[in-house]
Short mmCIF file of C-alpha atoms and ligand atoms in Angstrom, two decimals:
data_model
loop_
_atom_site.label_atom_id
_atom_site.label_comp_id
_atom_site.label_asym_id
_atom_site.label_seq_id
_atom_site.Cartn_x
_atom_site.Cartn_y
_atom_site.Cartn_z
CA MET A 29 114.71 103.72 137.12
CA SER A 30 116.80 102.00 134.47
CA ARG A 31 119.42 99.55 135.67
CA LEU A 32 122.14 97.38 134.14
CA THR A 33 123.59 94.32 135.85
CA VAL A 34 126.51 92.54 134.15
CA THR A 35 127.41 89.09 135.44
CA PRO A 36 129.95 86.54 134.15
CA GLU A 37 128.01 83.54 132.86
CA THR A 38 130.02 81.29 135.19
CA THR A 39 129.03 83.14 138.40
CA PRO A 40 125.25 83.65 138.56
CA GLY A 41 124.34 86.06 141.36
CA VAL A 42 127.82 87.62 141.47
CA PRO A 43 127.70 90.66 139.17
CA GLU A 44 130.80 92.57 138.08
CA LEU A 45 128.83 95.74 137.31
CA ARG A 46 125.55 97.13 138.59
CA THR A 47 124.58 100.68 137.67
CA GLU A 48 121.54 102.94 137.46
CA ASP A 49 123.41 105.70 135.61
CA PRO A 50 121.92 105.94 132.10
CA ALA A 51 125.21 107.17 130.62
CA VAL A 52 127.12 104.21 132.10
CA ILE A 53 124.39 101.82 130.95
CA ALA A 54 124.54 103.22 127.41
CA ALA A 55 128.35 103.03 127.30
CA ALA A 56 128.51 99.47 128.65
CA LEU A 57 125.90 98.31 126.14
CA ALA A 58 127.43 100.26 123.24
CA ALA A 59 130.71 98.44 123.94
CA VAL A 60 128.98 95.20 122.96
CA GLY A 61 127.03 96.68 120.03
CA VAL A 62 123.73 97.26 121.81
CA ARG A 63 121.96 100.59 121.41
CA PHE A 64 120.45 102.14 124.54
CA GLU A 65 118.97 105.64 124.59
CA ARG A 66 116.74 107.76 126.76
CA TRP A 67 113.99 109.53 124.80
CA GLU A 68 112.04 112.47 126.11
CA LEU A 69 108.38 111.72 126.55
CA PRO A 70 106.02 114.04 124.68
CA VAL A 71 103.77 115.85 127.16
CA SER A 72 100.70 114.81 125.19
CA VAL A 73 101.20 111.07 125.49
CA SER A 74 99.72 108.83 128.16
CA PRO A 75 100.24 105.06 128.49
CA ASP A 76 96.55 104.60 127.80
CA SER A 77 96.44 106.81 124.71
CA ASP A 78 95.34 104.91 121.64
CA SER A 79 98.09 103.35 119.53
CA ASP A 80 97.84 105.88 116.69
CA SER A 81 98.27 108.78 119.14
CA ILE A 82 101.32 107.14 120.70
CA LEU A 83 102.87 106.42 117.31
CA ALA A 84 102.18 110.00 116.18
CA ALA A 85 103.70 111.46 119.35
CA PHE A 86 106.93 109.52 118.80
CA ARG A 87 106.98 109.98 115.01
CA PRO A 88 110.12 112.18 114.94
CA HIS A 89 112.06 109.62 117.02
CA LEU A 90 110.71 106.73 114.96
CA ASP A 91 111.51 108.41 111.63
CA ARG A 92 115.11 108.92 112.75
CA LEU A 93 115.42 105.36 114.00
CA MET A 94 113.80 103.82 110.96
CA GLY A 95 115.90 105.97 108.64
CA GLU A 96 119.06 104.65 110.27
CA SER A 97 118.01 101.03 110.60
CA GLY A 98 115.83 100.52 107.56
CA ALA A 99 113.01 99.32 109.81
CA GLY A 100 109.62 99.60 108.18
CA THR A 101 106.86 99.29 110.74
CA ALA A 102 106.07 100.11 114.35
CA ASP A 103 103.25 99.15 116.67
CA VAL A 104 102.22 99.51 120.30
CA ILE A 105 101.69 96.65 122.74
CA ARG A 106 100.30 96.86 126.24
CA LEU A 107 100.80 94.31 128.99
CA ARG A 108 98.46 94.78 131.92
CA PRO A 109 98.06 92.83 135.17
CA GLY A 110 95.45 90.12 134.88
CA ASN A 111 95.92 89.59 131.14
CA GLU A 112 94.89 85.95 130.73
CA ALA A 113 97.13 85.46 127.70
CA TYR A 114 100.22 86.71 129.51
CA PRO A 115 101.47 83.53 131.24
CA ALA A 116 101.75 81.78 127.86
CA MET A 117 103.39 84.87 126.32
CA ARG A 118 105.86 85.06 129.20
CA LYS A 119 106.96 81.47 128.57
CA LYS A 120 107.82 82.37 124.98
CA PHE A 121 109.78 85.47 126.00
CA ILE A 122 111.74 83.97 128.90
CA ASP A 123 113.70 81.18 127.16
CA GLU A 124 116.95 82.14 125.46
CA HIS A 125 116.42 82.92 121.78
CA THR A 126 117.63 84.98 118.83
CA HIS A 127 115.95 86.85 115.98
CA THR A 128 116.95 87.49 112.39
CA GLU A 129 116.25 91.22 112.84
CA ASP A 130 117.10 93.74 115.52
CA GLU A 131 114.61 93.67 118.43
CA VAL A 132 113.87 97.36 118.97
CA ARG A 133 111.70 98.40 121.89
CA PHE A 134 110.81 101.70 123.53
CA PHE A 135 109.10 101.84 126.92
CA VAL A 136 106.30 104.42 126.86
CA SER A 137 105.47 103.38 130.42
CA GLY A 138 106.31 100.63 132.86
CA GLY A 139 109.34 98.43 132.48
CA GLY A 140 110.84 95.05 131.74
CA ASN A 141 114.18 93.28 131.53
CA PHE A 142 116.03 92.53 128.32
CA ILE A 143 118.68 90.02 129.31
CA LEU A 144 121.47 89.52 126.80
CA HIS A 145 123.96 86.65 126.72
CA MET A 146 127.14 87.68 124.96
CA ASN A 147 130.93 87.65 125.38
CA GLY A 148 130.72 85.16 128.25
CA ARG A 149 128.52 87.52 130.25
CA VAL A 150 124.87 88.14 131.01
CA TYR A 151 123.79 91.76 130.53
CA ASP A 152 120.50 92.33 132.34
CA ALA A 153 119.07 95.66 131.20
CA HIS A 154 116.06 96.66 133.27
CA CYS A 155 114.40 99.19 131.00
CA SER A 156 111.90 101.73 132.28
CA GLN A 157 109.76 104.58 130.97
CA GLY A 158 111.69 106.56 128.36
CA ASP A 159 114.21 103.84 127.47
CA LEU A 160 114.96 102.61 123.97
CA ILE A 161 116.88 99.37 123.53
CA SER A 162 117.90 97.69 120.30
CA VAL A 163 119.04 94.07 120.59
CA PRO A 164 121.10 93.24 117.47
CA ALA A 165 119.98 90.41 115.19
CA GLY A 166 121.54 87.12 116.24
CA THR A 167 122.13 88.16 119.85
CA LYS A 168 121.18 85.46 122.37
CA HIS A 169 118.72 87.00 124.82
CA TRP A 170 115.46 86.69 126.70
CA PHE A 171 112.87 89.09 128.13
CA ASP A 172 110.90 89.22 131.33
CA ALA A 173 108.40 91.76 132.63
CA GLY A 174 107.64 89.80 135.81
CA GLU A 175 104.51 88.00 136.90
CA ALA A 176 102.23 91.05 136.80
CA PRO A 177 103.45 93.30 133.98
CA ASN A 178 102.15 96.81 133.50
CA CYS A 179 103.83 98.38 130.51
CA THR A 180 103.16 100.08 127.21
CA VAL A 181 105.86 99.44 124.64
CA LEU A 182 106.60 100.60 121.11
CA ARG A 183 107.93 97.83 118.87
CA VAL A 184 109.83 98.58 115.67
CA PHE A 185 110.10 95.91 113.00
CA THR A 186 112.17 95.45 109.87
CA ASP A 187 110.54 92.12 109.10
CA THR A 188 106.82 92.51 108.47
CA THR A 189 106.09 88.91 109.47
CA GLY A 190 106.35 89.97 113.12
CA TRP A 191 108.11 88.58 116.17
CA THR A 192 109.79 85.23 115.45
CA PRO A 193 112.02 83.63 118.11
CA TYR A 194 114.66 80.98 117.38
CA TYR A 195 115.25 79.12 120.63
CA THR A 196 118.82 78.10 121.49
CA GLY A 197 117.81 75.30 123.91
CA ASP A 198 120.26 76.68 126.49
CA PRO A 199 118.57 76.67 129.95
CA ILE A 200 120.71 79.61 131.14
CA SER A 201 117.76 81.96 131.68
CA ALA A 202 116.70 79.87 134.70
CA LEU A 203 120.06 80.71 136.35
CA PHE A 204 119.73 84.44 135.75
CA PRO A 205 116.26 85.63 136.79
CA ALA A 206 115.55 89.28 135.99
CA ALA A 207 117.51 91.52 138.38
FE1 FE2 B 69 113.47 88.49 121.66
#
């Protein structure tokens, strides 16, 4: 189930909006320039399909997205419980940062929270299977998939050098754990 929680940055734990309605989530995020869509899952795809099969299954969606955004590449990442590299990865994701390109992610399975800090508010988007989110370049945000993640995610890149975070140094993410 997808979920959006919007909280003023001055009142952690006291949200002004909490919804699980995908249309309301999309509208609230669109109002601040963030793209959120639900994509239908091809019947043929499983979270454990190989990356090429997953990319092929979503090709029509990806072609549309890349045509609009100018993005050039896509890949598939999997986070599974017990991944020894994950605690170090989580530390990189969970501090507030920005990117110089849009951060575009589609959840083939599982879920995780993209938490955006904009307009004096914290927008915590818990994304789940079938959700696309595009965090605009320059948006302050962080990501958390919890202590034991289990997700398969499509990543779409404009910049071929990969995922580069620019940390803001703001400790705000500690005040707003994933909701
Ligand atoms: Fe990011």
